[in-house]
């Protein structure tokens, strides 16, 4: 039992580095996901081209269904090993929840409100920035939160293509049957996910409070 | 003020929503567009702020073709109230009301003053409600905000699309009353879309009845009630309302049909003879086409009698009040009473004399409706 606690003190440096790497991997993937999926979601909610919408959702759904191990393996011949392919893989996973939530956030806005905005003389850009985005924010934030927690957990697999992070310590621990190390890495991955989730929930609340919108949606 | 000329709207799927609409909304009046759903009334209204573009025809505001005006700029000058209120849920009441002033970059102080003024106008205390959010208000209160939001930047034109339809009957009536009261002061040009006949009759200066993308009939509420153009209009007005209005007699029913008349070219001696013969103290003067010119009284004739060159036309006086044949008896009696008139001439649209309503003819008419004791109504 003592070993399980001592490990934190003994391997403090390794653990901390792994945590930082892990965090960078996950956040980079989510950030990229946001940059791509949010504008795409907005666009899809506006466009009248049906097949484009179906196509986008299908593709992101497919990414979601590929087993993570397989996806990482597929990426090796395409973009090699290391941090970049890991981020790419995680980024692909992050797309679907953010895209879906952004899309439903915009869909959830009462069309009357948009007509009122138009009728009162908001330009299309002003309608988007001042009316639609604030109203969709709770949905978008929920999507980001959900994705981030998943991605942090999945990032442990990134070590398989040499991207480091807490997964590396777990795999290393498995190789030499170092149970305390496996335990410590797993706990840290969990705690990391919980902390990030908590921070995002605080952010979400503060935004909701400022825009005075609430979402009834929980995924 | 607002004019629609030969407007047609055809959707890309071939559906014709509007067929050759010609419509004029007068400045300072409430024009109500009414009809069953799908008749094109909302479409017609939305042409005015360019939310919908006509396939054919032109829309003018103050003589200006609005297809040449930037739609965003145009809409900021036209108030807009929608059925489901459409307040922005993420903005406070004050922010909602300030939307258009802010879009027009008003100074903050001016906007603030305007918000308070408007909130007081509809009986919502600014201190209490300014910083609340729409969902913290009742439906009636929200729509009051919806209405003043449309008025905030003092647009000359306000469009109201079924503005009160989503409210409960009590709030709806209150808001209608408030609108009528408000309009007395603000005198905006309002285009109001509804499917409630009661609402239209209550608030309209002019009612435009539509069906299948066409205007079936337009006119004042009075005209529509009295002369429904066809069975559709009749059924839309409803049996009950038609009977109600038909119970009140009109000037045409009460008037004396053949008043004693003379022509402007006649001499004065002749006129005195006529008065003597017919036992009256004044004569109504009409021209050859029976158009009303005025009247001469016995006193005027006597005063000018010595002057042989004078004719009836030289001494006649004009009437200060006339009524149409459809004027309700209630209106006519009020007019006689308020202006202390001996009688009121009844004329048609071409100013032709139809008859006169005198105190005597009123009494005669009433005695027909309420027979005296002799005919055995109430006997103790």
Coordinates of C-alpha atoms in Angstrom, one line a residue:
Chain A
X1 CA 0.0 0.0 0.0
X2 CA 2.8 2.3 0.9
X3 CA 4.3 1.8 -2.5
X4 CA 1.2 3.1 -4.2
X5 CA 1.6 6.4 -2.3
X6 CA 5.4 6.6 -2.5
X7 CA 5.4 6.3 -6.2
X8 CA 4.0 9.8 -6.5
X9 CA 7.0 11.2 -4.5
X10 CA 9.6 9.0 -6.2
X11 CA 8.5 9.5 -9.8
X12 CA 7.2 13.0 -9.4
X13 CA 9.2 14.5 -12.2
X14 CA 8.2 11.8 -14.7
X15 CA 4.6 12.0 -13.7
X16 CA 4.5 15.8 -14.0
X17 CA 6.1 15.7 -17.5
X18 CA 3.7 13.0 -18.6
X19 CA 0.7 15.1 -17.3
X20 CA 1.9 18.1 -19.2
X21 CA 2.4 16.1 -22.4
X22 CA -1.0 14.6 -22.0
X23 CA -2.6 17.9 -21.5
X24 CA -0.9 19.4 -24.5
X25 CA -2.0 16.5 -26.7
X26 CA -5.6 16.6 -25.5
X27 CA -6.0 20.4 -25.6
X28 CA -4.4 20.7 -29.0
X29 CA -6.8 18.2 -30.4
X30 CA -9.8 19.8 -28.8
X31 CA -8.7 23.3 -29.9
X32 CA -8.3 22.1 -33.5
X33 CA -11.6 20.4 -33.2
X34 CA -13.3 23.6 -32.1
X35 CA -11.6 25.6 -34.9
X36 CA -13.0 23.2 -37.5
X37 CA -16.2 21.9 -36.1
X38 CA -17.8 25.2 -34.7
X39 CA -17.7 27.1 -38.0
X40 CA -18.7 24.0 -39.9
X41 CA -21.6 23.5 -37.5
X42 CA -22.7 27.1 -38.0
X43 CA -22.4 26.7 -41.7
X44 CA -24.4 23.4 -41.8
X45 CA -27.2 25.0 -39.8
X46 CA -27.5 27.8 -42.3
X47 CA -27.0 25.9 -45.6
X48 CA -29.9 24.6 -47.6
X49 CA -27.7 22.0 -49.3
X50 CA -29.0 18.8 -47.7
X51 CA -26.5 16.4 -49.0
X52 CA -23.6 18.4 -47.6
X53 CA -25.1 18.2 -44.2
X54 CA -25.7 14.5 -44.4
X55 CA -22.2 14.0 -45.8
X56 CA -20.5 16.0 -43.0
X57 CA -22.4 14.2 -40.2
X58 CA -21.7 10.8 -41.8
X59 CA -18.0 11.4 -42.1
X60 CA -17.7 12.6 -38.5
X61 CA -19.8 9.7 -37.3
X62 CA -17.5 7.3 -39.1
X63 CA -14.4 8.8 -37.4
X64 CA -16.2 8.3 -34.1
X65 CA -16.8 4.6 -34.8
X66 CA -13.3 3.6 -35.8
X67 CA -11.7 1.8 -32.8
X68 CA -9.1 4.1 -31.5
X69 CA -6.3 1.5 -31.7
X70 CA -7.1 0.9 -35.3
X71 CA -7.2 4.6 -36.2
X72 CA -3.8 5.2 -34.7
X73 CA -2.4 2.2 -36.6
X74 CA -4.0 3.5 -39.9
X75 CA -2.3 6.9 -39.4
X76 CA 1.2 5.5 -39.1
X77 CA 1.7 4.9 -42.8
X78 CA 0.0 8.1 -43.6
X79 CA 1.7 10.6 -41.3
X80 CA 4.2 8.5 -39.3
X81 CA 4.6 8.4 -35.6
X82 CA 5.0 10.9 -32.8
X83 CA 2.9 13.8 -31.4
X84 CA 1.4 15.0 -34.7
X85 CA -0.4 11.9 -35.8
X86 CA -1.7 11.5 -32.2
X87 CA -3.1 14.9 -32.2
X88 CA -4.6 14.3 -35.7
X89 CA -6.3 11.1 -34.4
X90 CA -7.7 12.8 -31.3
X91 CA -8.8 15.8 -33.4
X92 CA -10.8 13.5 -35.6
X93 CA -12.5 12.1 -32.5
X94 CA -13.3 15.5 -31.2
X95 CA -15.1 16.6 -34.3
X96 CA -18.4 14.8 -34.0
X97 CA -19.6 15.9 -30.5
X98 CA -18.6 19.6 -31.1
X99 CA -20.2 19.6 -34.6
X100 CA -23.4 18.0 -33.5
X101 CA -23.8 20.3 -30.5
X102 CA -23.0 23.5 -32.5
X103 CA -25.5 22.4 -35.1
X104 CA -28.3 21.6 -32.6
X105 CA -27.5 24.8 -30.7
X106 CA -28.2 26.8 -33.8
X107 CA -31.2 24.7 -34.6
X108 CA -32.7 25.2 -31.2
X109 CA -33.0 28.9 -31.7
X110 CA -36.6 29.9 -32.1
X111 CA -37.0 31.0 -35.8
X112 CA -39.3 33.8 -34.5
X113 CA -36.3 35.3 -32.7
X114 CA -34.3 35.3 -35.9
X115 CA -37.1 36.8 -37.9
X116 CA -37.5 39.5 -35.2
X117 CA -33.8 40.3 -35.5
X118 CA -34.0 40.5 -39.2
X119 CA -37.1 42.5 -39.2
X120 CA -35.6 45.0 -36.8
X121 CA -32.7 45.7 -39.0
X122 CA -29.9 43.5 -37.8
X123 CA -27.5 42.7 -40.7
X124 CA -26.9 38.9 -41.2
X125 CA -23.5 39.2 -39.5
X126 CA -25.0 41.1 -36.5
X127 CA -27.7 38.5 -36.2
X128 CA -25.0 35.8 -36.0
X129 CA -22.8 37.5 -33.5
X130 CA -25.3 39.3 -31.3
X131 CA -28.2 36.9 -31.3
X132 CA -27.5 33.4 -32.6
X133 CA -24.0 32.8 -31.1
X134 CA -24.9 33.9 -27.6
X135 CA -28.0 31.7 -27.7
X136 CA -26.1 28.7 -29.0
X137 CA -23.2 29.0 -26.6
X138 CA -24.5 26.7 -23.9
X139 CA -24.9 23.9 -26.5
X140 CA -21.5 24.5 -27.9
X141 CA -19.9 24.5 -24.5
X142 CA -21.6 21.2 -23.6
X143 CA -20.1 19.7 -26.7
X144 CA -16.6 20.9 -25.9
X145 CA -16.9 19.6 -22.3
X146 CA -18.0 16.2 -23.4
X147 CA -15.3 15.9 -26.0
X148 CA -12.5 17.1 -23.7
X149 CA -13.3 14.4 -21.1
X150 CA -13.3 11.7 -23.8
X151 CA -10.2 12.9 -25.4
X152 CA -8.2 13.0 -22.2
X153 CA -9.1 9.4 -21.6
X154 CA -8.3 8.3 -25.1
X155 CA -5.0 10.2 -25.2
X156 CA -3.6 7.4 -23.0
X157 CA -3.5 5.3 -26.2
X158 CA -1.4 7.9 -28.0
X159 CA 1.7 6.4 -26.6
X160 CA 1.3 3.5 -29.0
X161 CA 2.5 5.7 -31.8
X162 CA 5.1 7.4 -29.6
X163 CA 3.3 10.5 -28.6
X164 CA 4.1 10.2 -24.8
X165 CA 1.8 11.3 -22.1
X166 CA 0.4 9.3 -19.2
X167 CA -0.2 6.4 -21.5
X168 CA 3.5 5.9 -21.9
X169 CA 3.9 5.4 -18.2
X170 CA 1.0 3.0 -18.1
X171 CA 2.4 0.9 -21.0
X172 CA 5.9 1.1 -19.4
X173 CA 4.4 0.0 -16.1
X174 CA 2.7 -2.9 -17.8
X175 CA 5.9 -4.1 -19.4
X176 CA 7.7 -4.4 -16.1
X177 CA 4.7 -5.2 -14.1
X178 CA 5.1 -2.0 -12.0
X179 CA 1.6 -1.9 -10.4
X180 CA 2.1 1.3 -8.4
X181 CA 3.2 3.1 -11.6
X182 CA 0.2 1.9 -13.5
X183 CA -2.0 2.9 -10.7
X184 CA -0.5 6.4 -10.3
X185 CA -0.7 7.1 -14.1
X186 CA -4.3 6.0 -14.3
X187 CA -5.3 8.0 -11.3
X188 CA -3.6 11.1 -12.7
X189 CA -5.4 10.7 -16.0
X190 CA -8.7 10.4 -14.2
X191 CA -8.0 13.4 -12.0
X192 CA -6.9 15.4 -15.0
X193 CA -10.2 14.7 -16.8
X194 CA -12.2 15.6 -13.7
X195 CA -10.3 18.8 -13.1
X196 CA -10.6 19.9 -16.7
X197 CA -14.3 19.0 -16.7
X198 CA -14.8 21.1 -13.6
X199 CA -12.9 24.1 -15.0
X200 CA -15.0 23.9 -18.2
X201 CA -18.2 23.7 -16.3
X202 CA -17.2 26.8 -14.4
X203 CA -16.5 28.5 -17.7
X204 CA -19.8 27.3 -19.1
X205 CA -21.7 28.6 -16.2
X206 CA -20.1 32.0 -16.3
X207 CA -20.8 32.3 -20.0
X208 CA -24.4 31.2 -19.5
X209 CA -24.8 33.7 -16.8
X210 CA -23.5 36.5 -18.9
X211 CA -25.6 35.6 -21.9
X212 CA -28.4 34.6 -19.6
X213 CA -29.1 31.4 -21.5
X214 CA -29.5 27.9 -20.2
X215 CA -29.6 24.7 -22.0
X216 CA -32.0 21.9 -21.1
X217 CA -29.9 19.6 -23.1
X218 CA -27.7 17.0 -21.4
X219 CA -25.9 14.5 -23.4
Chain B
X1 CA -47.8 56.7 -47.2
X2 CA -47.4 53.1 -48.1
X3 CA -48.5 52.0 -51.6
X4 CA -48.4 48.5 -53.2
X5 CA -48.8 48.6 -56.9
X6 CA -49.7 45.5 -59.0
X7 CA -47.7 43.3 -56.6
X8 CA -47.4 39.6 -57.4
X9 CA -45.6 37.0 -55.4
X10 CA -44.8 33.6 -56.9
X11 CA -42.6 31.1 -55.2
X12 CA -40.1 29.0 -57.0
X13 CA -42.3 25.9 -56.7
X14 CA -44.9 27.8 -58.7
X15 CA -47.2 28.6 -55.8
X16 CA -48.8 32.0 -56.3
X17 CA -49.1 33.7 -52.9
X18 CA -50.2 37.1 -54.1
X19 CA -52.1 38.0 -57.2
X20 CA -52.0 41.6 -58.4
X21 CA -52.3 43.4 -55.0
X22 CA -53.0 47.1 -55.1
X23 CA -53.2 48.6 -51.7
X24 CA -52.7 52.0 -50.0
X25 CA -52.2 52.6 -46.3
X26 CA -52.8 56.2 -45.3
X27 CA -50.5 58.1 -43.0
X28 CA -51.5 58.0 -39.3
X29 CA -54.1 55.2 -39.9
X30 CA -54.3 51.6 -38.7
X31 CA -54.8 49.4 -41.7
X32 CA -55.8 45.9 -40.8
X33 CA -55.1 43.0 -43.1
X34 CA -57.4 40.1 -42.3
X35 CA -58.3 36.8 -43.8
X36 CA -58.1 33.0 -43.3
X37 CA -54.7 31.5 -42.9
X38 CA -52.8 31.2 -46.2
X39 CA -54.6 34.2 -47.7
X40 CA -51.4 36.1 -48.1
X41 CA -52.0 38.8 -45.4
X42 CA -48.6 38.2 -43.7
X43 CA -46.9 38.0 -47.0
X44 CA -48.3 41.3 -48.0
X45 CA -47.2 42.9 -44.8
X46 CA -43.7 41.5 -45.1
X47 CA -43.3 43.1 -48.5
X48 CA -43.2 46.4 -46.7
X49 CA -40.0 45.7 -44.8
X50 CA -38.5 43.6 -47.6
X51 CA -38.6 40.4 -45.6
X52 CA -40.3 39.1 -48.8
X53 CA -39.5 40.4 -52.3
X54 CA -42.3 40.8 -54.8
X55 CA -42.0 38.8 -58.0
X56 CA -43.7 41.6 -59.9
X57 CA -44.9 45.1 -59.0
X58 CA -43.6 47.9 -56.7
X59 CA -43.9 48.9 -53.1
X60 CA -43.6 52.6 -52.3
X61 CA -43.1 54.3 -48.9
X62 CA -43.6 58.0 -49.1
X63 CA -43.4 57.8 -52.8
X64 CA -40.0 56.0 -52.7
X65 CA -39.6 52.7 -54.4
X66 CA -38.3 50.5 -51.5
X67 CA -36.5 48.0 -53.8
X68 CA -33.9 50.8 -54.1
X69 CA -33.3 51.1 -50.4
X70 CA -30.9 49.0 -48.5
X71 CA -33.1 46.4 -46.7
X72 CA -31.2 46.6 -43.4
X73 CA -31.4 50.5 -43.3
X74 CA -35.1 50.3 -44.3
X75 CA -36.0 47.9 -41.5
X76 CA -34.4 50.1 -38.9
X77 CA -36.9 52.7 -39.9
X78 CA -39.9 50.4 -39.7
X79 CA -41.1 49.0 -36.4
X80 CA -41.8 45.3 -36.4
X81 CA -43.9 43.3 -33.9
X82 CA -44.3 39.6 -34.4
X83 CA -46.9 37.1 -33.1
X84 CA -44.6 35.1 -30.8
X85 CA -43.2 38.3 -29.4
X86 CA -39.7 37.4 -30.3
X87 CA -38.0 39.2 -27.5
X88 CA -34.3 38.3 -27.3
X89 CA -34.1 35.9 -24.3
X90 CA -30.4 36.8 -23.5
X91 CA -31.0 40.5 -23.2
X92 CA -32.7 42.4 -20.4
X93 CA -35.9 44.3 -21.1
X94 CA -34.0 47.6 -21.4
X95 CA -31.6 46.0 -23.8
X96 CA -34.4 44.6 -25.9
X97 CA -36.1 48.0 -26.1
X98 CA -32.8 49.6 -27.0
X99 CA -32.1 47.3 -29.9
X100 CA -32.9 49.6 -32.8
X101 CA -31.7 52.8 -31.1
X102 CA -28.4 51.0 -30.6
X103 CA -28.3 49.8 -34.2
X104 CA -28.8 53.5 -35.1
X105 CA -26.0 54.5 -32.7
X106 CA -28.1 56.8 -30.5
X107 CA -26.4 58.3 -27.5
X108 CA -26.7 56.3 -24.4
X109 CA -28.5 58.9 -22.4
X110 CA -31.1 59.6 -25.2
X111 CA -31.7 55.8 -25.4
X112 CA -32.1 55.5 -21.7
X113 CA -34.5 58.3 -21.5
X114 CA -36.5 56.8 -24.4
X115 CA -36.6 53.4 -22.7
X116 CA -38.0 54.8 -19.5
X117 CA -40.5 56.9 -21.3
X118 CA -41.8 54.0 -23.3
X119 CA -42.0 51.6 -20.4
X120 CA -44.1 54.2 -18.5
X121 CA -46.3 54.5 -21.5
X122 CA -47.4 50.9 -21.3
X123 CA -47.6 50.9 -17.5
X124 CA -44.4 49.0 -16.7
X125 CA -42.3 50.6 -14.0
X126 CA -38.8 51.1 -15.4
X127 CA -37.1 50.7 -12.0
X128 CA -38.8 47.3 -11.5
X129 CA -38.6 45.9 -14.9
X130 CA -35.6 47.4 -16.8
X131 CA -33.1 44.8 -15.7
X132 CA -35.4 41.8 -15.8
X133 CA -35.2 39.2 -18.5
X134 CA -38.1 38.4 -20.8
X135 CA -39.0 35.1 -19.3
X136 CA -39.5 36.8 -15.9
X137 CA -42.5 38.7 -17.4
X138 CA -46.0 37.5 -18.2
X139 CA -47.1 37.1 -21.8
X140 CA -49.0 40.3 -21.8
X141 CA -46.1 42.2 -20.3
X142 CA -43.7 40.7 -22.8
X143 CA -45.9 41.7 -25.8
X144 CA -46.1 45.3 -24.3
X145 CA -42.3 45.3 -24.5
X146 CA -42.5 43.8 -28.0
X147 CA -44.7 46.8 -29.0
X148 CA -42.6 49.5 -27.4
X149 CA -39.4 47.9 -28.8
X150 CA -40.9 48.5 -32.3
X151 CA -41.7 52.1 -31.4
X152 CA -38.3 52.8 -29.8
X153 CA -36.6 54.6 -32.6
X154 CA -39.7 56.5 -33.5
X155 CA -40.3 54.9 -36.9
X156 CA -43.1 56.4 -38.9
X157 CA -44.4 53.0 -39.9
X158 CA -45.0 50.0 -37.6
X159 CA -45.9 46.5 -38.8
X160 CA -47.7 44.2 -36.5
X161 CA -48.0 40.6 -37.5
X162 CA -50.7 38.9 -35.4
X163 CA -49.2 40.8 -32.6
X164 CA -51.8 39.9 -30.0
X165 CA -52.9 36.5 -31.2
X166 CA -50.8 34.4 -28.9
X167 CA -52.1 36.1 -25.8
X168 CA -55.0 35.1 -23.6
X169 CA -58.3 36.9 -24.4
X170 CA -58.1 39.3 -21.5
X171 CA -54.6 40.4 -22.2
X172 CA -55.4 40.6 -25.9
X173 CA -58.3 43.0 -25.2
X174 CA -56.2 45.1 -22.9
X175 CA -53.5 45.5 -25.4
X176 CA -56.0 46.4 -28.2
X177 CA -57.4 49.1 -25.9
X178 CA -53.9 50.3 -25.2
X179 CA -53.0 50.4 -28.8
X180 CA -56.1 52.4 -29.8
X181 CA -55.4 54.8 -26.9
X182 CA -51.7 55.0 -27.8
X183 CA -52.4 55.6 -31.5
X184 CA -54.4 58.7 -30.6
X185 CA -51.2 60.3 -29.5
X186 CA -48.5 58.8 -31.7
X187 CA -50.4 58.7 -35.0
X188 CA -48.2 56.2 -36.7
X189 CA -48.9 54.5 -39.9
X190 CA -49.7 50.9 -38.7
X191 CA -50.2 47.8 -40.7
X192 CA -51.7 45.2 -38.6
X193 CA -52.3 41.5 -39.6
X194 CA -54.9 39.5 -37.8
X195 CA -57.4 36.7 -38.3
X196 CA -59.8 38.0 -35.6
X197 CA -62.6 40.0 -36.9
X198 CA -63.3 41.5 -33.5
X199 CA -59.8 42.8 -33.3
X200 CA -60.0 44.3 -36.8
X201 CA -63.3 46.0 -36.0
X202 CA -61.9 47.4 -32.8
X203 CA -58.7 48.9 -34.0
X204 CA -58.9 49.4 -37.7
X205 CA -59.4 52.7 -39.6
X206 CA -59.4 50.6 -42.7
X207 CA -59.9 46.8 -43.1
X208 CA -58.5 44.9 -46.0
X209 CA -60.1 41.5 -46.4
X210 CA -58.0 39.0 -48.3
X211 CA -58.6 35.5 -49.6
X212 CA -56.3 33.3 -51.8
X213 CA -53.8 36.0 -52.4
X214 CA -56.3 38.6 -53.5
X215 CA -58.0 41.5 -51.8
X216 CA -61.7 40.7 -51.6
X217 CA -62.9 44.0 -50.1
X218 CA -61.5 47.0 -48.4
X219 CA -63.1 49.8 -46.5
X220 CA -63.8 51.2 -43.1
X221 CA -65.2 48.7 -40.5
X222 CA -68.5 50.4 -40.9
X223 CA -68.5 49.9 -44.7
X224 CA -67.5 46.3 -44.5
X225 CA -70.2 45.5 -41.9
X226 CA -72.9 47.3 -43.8
X227 CA -72.0 46.3 -47.3
X228 CA -70.2 42.9 -47.3
X229 CA -69.1 42.4 -50.9
X230 CA -70.0 38.8 -51.1
X231 CA -70.8 35.6 -49.2
X232 CA -67.2 35.0 -48.2
X233 CA -67.1 38.4 -46.5
X234 CA -70.4 37.8 -44.9
X235 CA -69.3 34.4 -43.5
X236 CA -66.0 35.9 -42.3
X237 CA -67.8 38.7 -40.5
X238 CA -70.2 36.2 -39.0
X239 CA -74.0 36.1 -38.8
X240 CA -74.0 37.5 -35.2
X241 CA -72.2 40.7 -36.0
X242 CA -74.2 41.3 -39.1
X243 CA -77.4 41.0 -37.2
X244 CA -76.2 43.2 -34.5
X245 CA -75.3 46.1 -36.8
X246 CA -78.5 45.6 -38.8
X247 CA -80.6 46.2 -35.6
X248 CA -79.5 49.8 -35.4
X249 CA -81.5 51.9 -37.9
X250 CA -79.7 54.1 -40.4
X251 CA -80.2 57.7 -41.4
X252 CA -81.8 56.4 -44.7
X253 CA -84.5 54.5 -42.7
X254 CA -85.3 57.4 -40.5
X255 CA -85.1 60.4 -42.9
X256 CA -88.0 62.3 -44.4
X257 CA -87.7 61.4 -48.1
X258 CA -89.1 64.5 -49.9
X259 CA -88.0 67.6 -48.2
X260 CA -89.0 70.9 -49.7
X261 CA -86.3 72.1 -52.1
X262 CA -85.6 75.0 -54.3
X263 CA -83.0 76.0 -56.9
X264 CA -80.4 78.8 -56.6
X265 CA -81.9 80.6 -59.7
X266 CA -85.3 81.0 -58.1
X267 CA -86.5 84.4 -56.9
X268 CA -87.3 85.3 -53.2
X269 CA -91.0 86.0 -53.6
X270 CA -91.4 82.6 -55.1
X271 CA -89.6 81.1 -52.2
X272 CA -91.9 82.8 -49.6
X273 CA -94.9 81.5 -51.4
X274 CA -93.5 78.0 -51.3
X275 CA -92.7 78.2 -47.6
X276 CA -96.2 79.4 -47.0
X277 CA -97.8 76.6 -49.0
X278 CA -95.7 73.8 -47.5
X279 CA -95.8 75.3 -43.9
X280 CA -92.0 75.3 -43.4
X281 CA -89.6 78.0 -42.2
X282 CA -86.7 77.1 -44.5
X283 CA -86.0 75.6 -47.9
X284 CA -83.2 73.3 -48.9
X285 CA -81.3 74.4 -52.0
X286 CA -80.2 71.9 -54.6
X287 CA -78.8 72.3 -58.2
X288 CA -80.3 70.8 -61.3
X289 CA -78.5 67.5 -60.5
X290 CA -80.1 67.4 -57.1
X291 CA -76.8 68.1 -55.5
X292 CA -77.0 69.8 -52.1
X293 CA -76.0 73.5 -52.2
X294 CA -77.3 74.9 -48.8
X295 CA -80.5 76.3 -47.4
X296 CA -82.4 79.5 -47.0
X297 CA -84.4 80.4 -43.9
X298 CA -87.5 82.6 -43.8
X299 CA -85.6 85.2 -41.9
X300 CA -82.9 85.6 -44.6
X301 CA -85.6 85.9 -47.2
X302 CA -87.5 88.6 -45.4
X303 CA -84.3 90.5 -44.7
X304 CA -83.4 90.6 -48.4
X305 CA -86.9 90.8 -49.8
X306 CA -86.8 94.4 -50.9
X307 CA -83.8 93.8 -53.2
X308 CA -85.5 92.4 -56.3
X309 CA -82.2 91.5 -58.0
X310 CA -81.4 88.9 -55.3
X311 CA -81.9 85.3 -56.0
X312 CA -81.9 82.2 -53.8
X313 CA -78.3 81.5 -54.8
X314 CA -77.2 84.8 -53.4
X315 CA -78.4 84.3 -49.9
X316 CA -78.1 80.6 -49.3
X317 CA -76.1 79.3 -46.4
X318 CA -74.1 76.1 -46.4
X319 CA -74.7 73.2 -44.1
X320 CA -72.1 72.6 -41.4
X321 CA -73.1 69.0 -41.0
X322 CA -74.4 66.3 -43.4
X323 CA -74.6 62.5 -43.0
X324 CA -74.5 59.6 -45.4
X325 CA -77.4 57.2 -45.8
X326 CA -75.5 54.5 -43.8
X327 CA -74.8 56.6 -40.8
X328 CA -76.2 54.9 -37.7
X329 CA -79.1 56.6 -36.0
X330 CA -77.0 56.8 -32.8
X331 CA -74.5 58.9 -34.7
X332 CA -77.1 61.1 -36.2
X333 CA -78.9 61.9 -33.0
X334 CA -75.6 62.6 -31.3
X335 CA -74.7 65.0 -34.1
X336 CA -78.1 66.8 -33.8
X337 CA -77.9 67.0 -30.1
X338 CA -74.3 68.2 -29.8
X339 CA -74.6 70.8 -32.5
X340 CA -78.2 71.9 -31.6
X341 CA -79.3 71.3 -35.2
X342 CA -82.9 71.6 -36.4
X343 CA -82.3 68.9 -39.0
X344 CA -79.5 67.2 -40.9
X345 CA -79.5 66.6 -44.6
X346 CA -78.7 63.1 -45.8
X347 CA -76.6 63.0 -49.0
X348 CA -74.9 60.2 -51.0
X349 CA -71.3 60.1 -52.1
X350 CA -72.1 62.4 -55.0
X351 CA -73.5 65.0 -52.7
X352 CA -77.0 64.3 -54.0
X353 CA -79.8 65.0 -51.5
X354 CA -81.6 61.9 -50.4
X355 CA -83.7 63.3 -47.6
X356 CA -83.4 65.0 -44.2
X357 CA -83.5 63.8 -40.6
X358 CA -85.5 66.2 -38.5
X359 CA -86.6 65.9 -34.9
X360 CA -90.0 65.2 -36.2
X361 CA -88.9 62.3 -38.4
X362 CA -87.1 60.9 -35.4
X363 CA -90.2 61.0 -33.2
X364 CA -92.2 59.4 -36.0
X365 CA -89.7 56.6 -36.4
X366 CA -89.5 55.9 -32.7
X367 CA -93.3 55.9 -32.3
X368 CA -93.4 53.2 -35.0
X369 CA -91.0 51.0 -32.9
X370 CA -92.5 51.8 -29.6
X371 CA -96.3 52.0 -30.2
X372 CA -98.3 54.1 -27.7
X373 CA -100.7 52.8 -25.1
X374 CA -103.6 53.0 -27.5
X375 CA -102.3 50.1 -29.6
X376 CA -102.4 48.1 -26.4
X377 CA -98.9 47.4 -25.3
X378 CA -98.9 48.1 -21.6
X379 CA -102.2 48.4 -19.8
X380 CA -102.6 48.3 -16.1

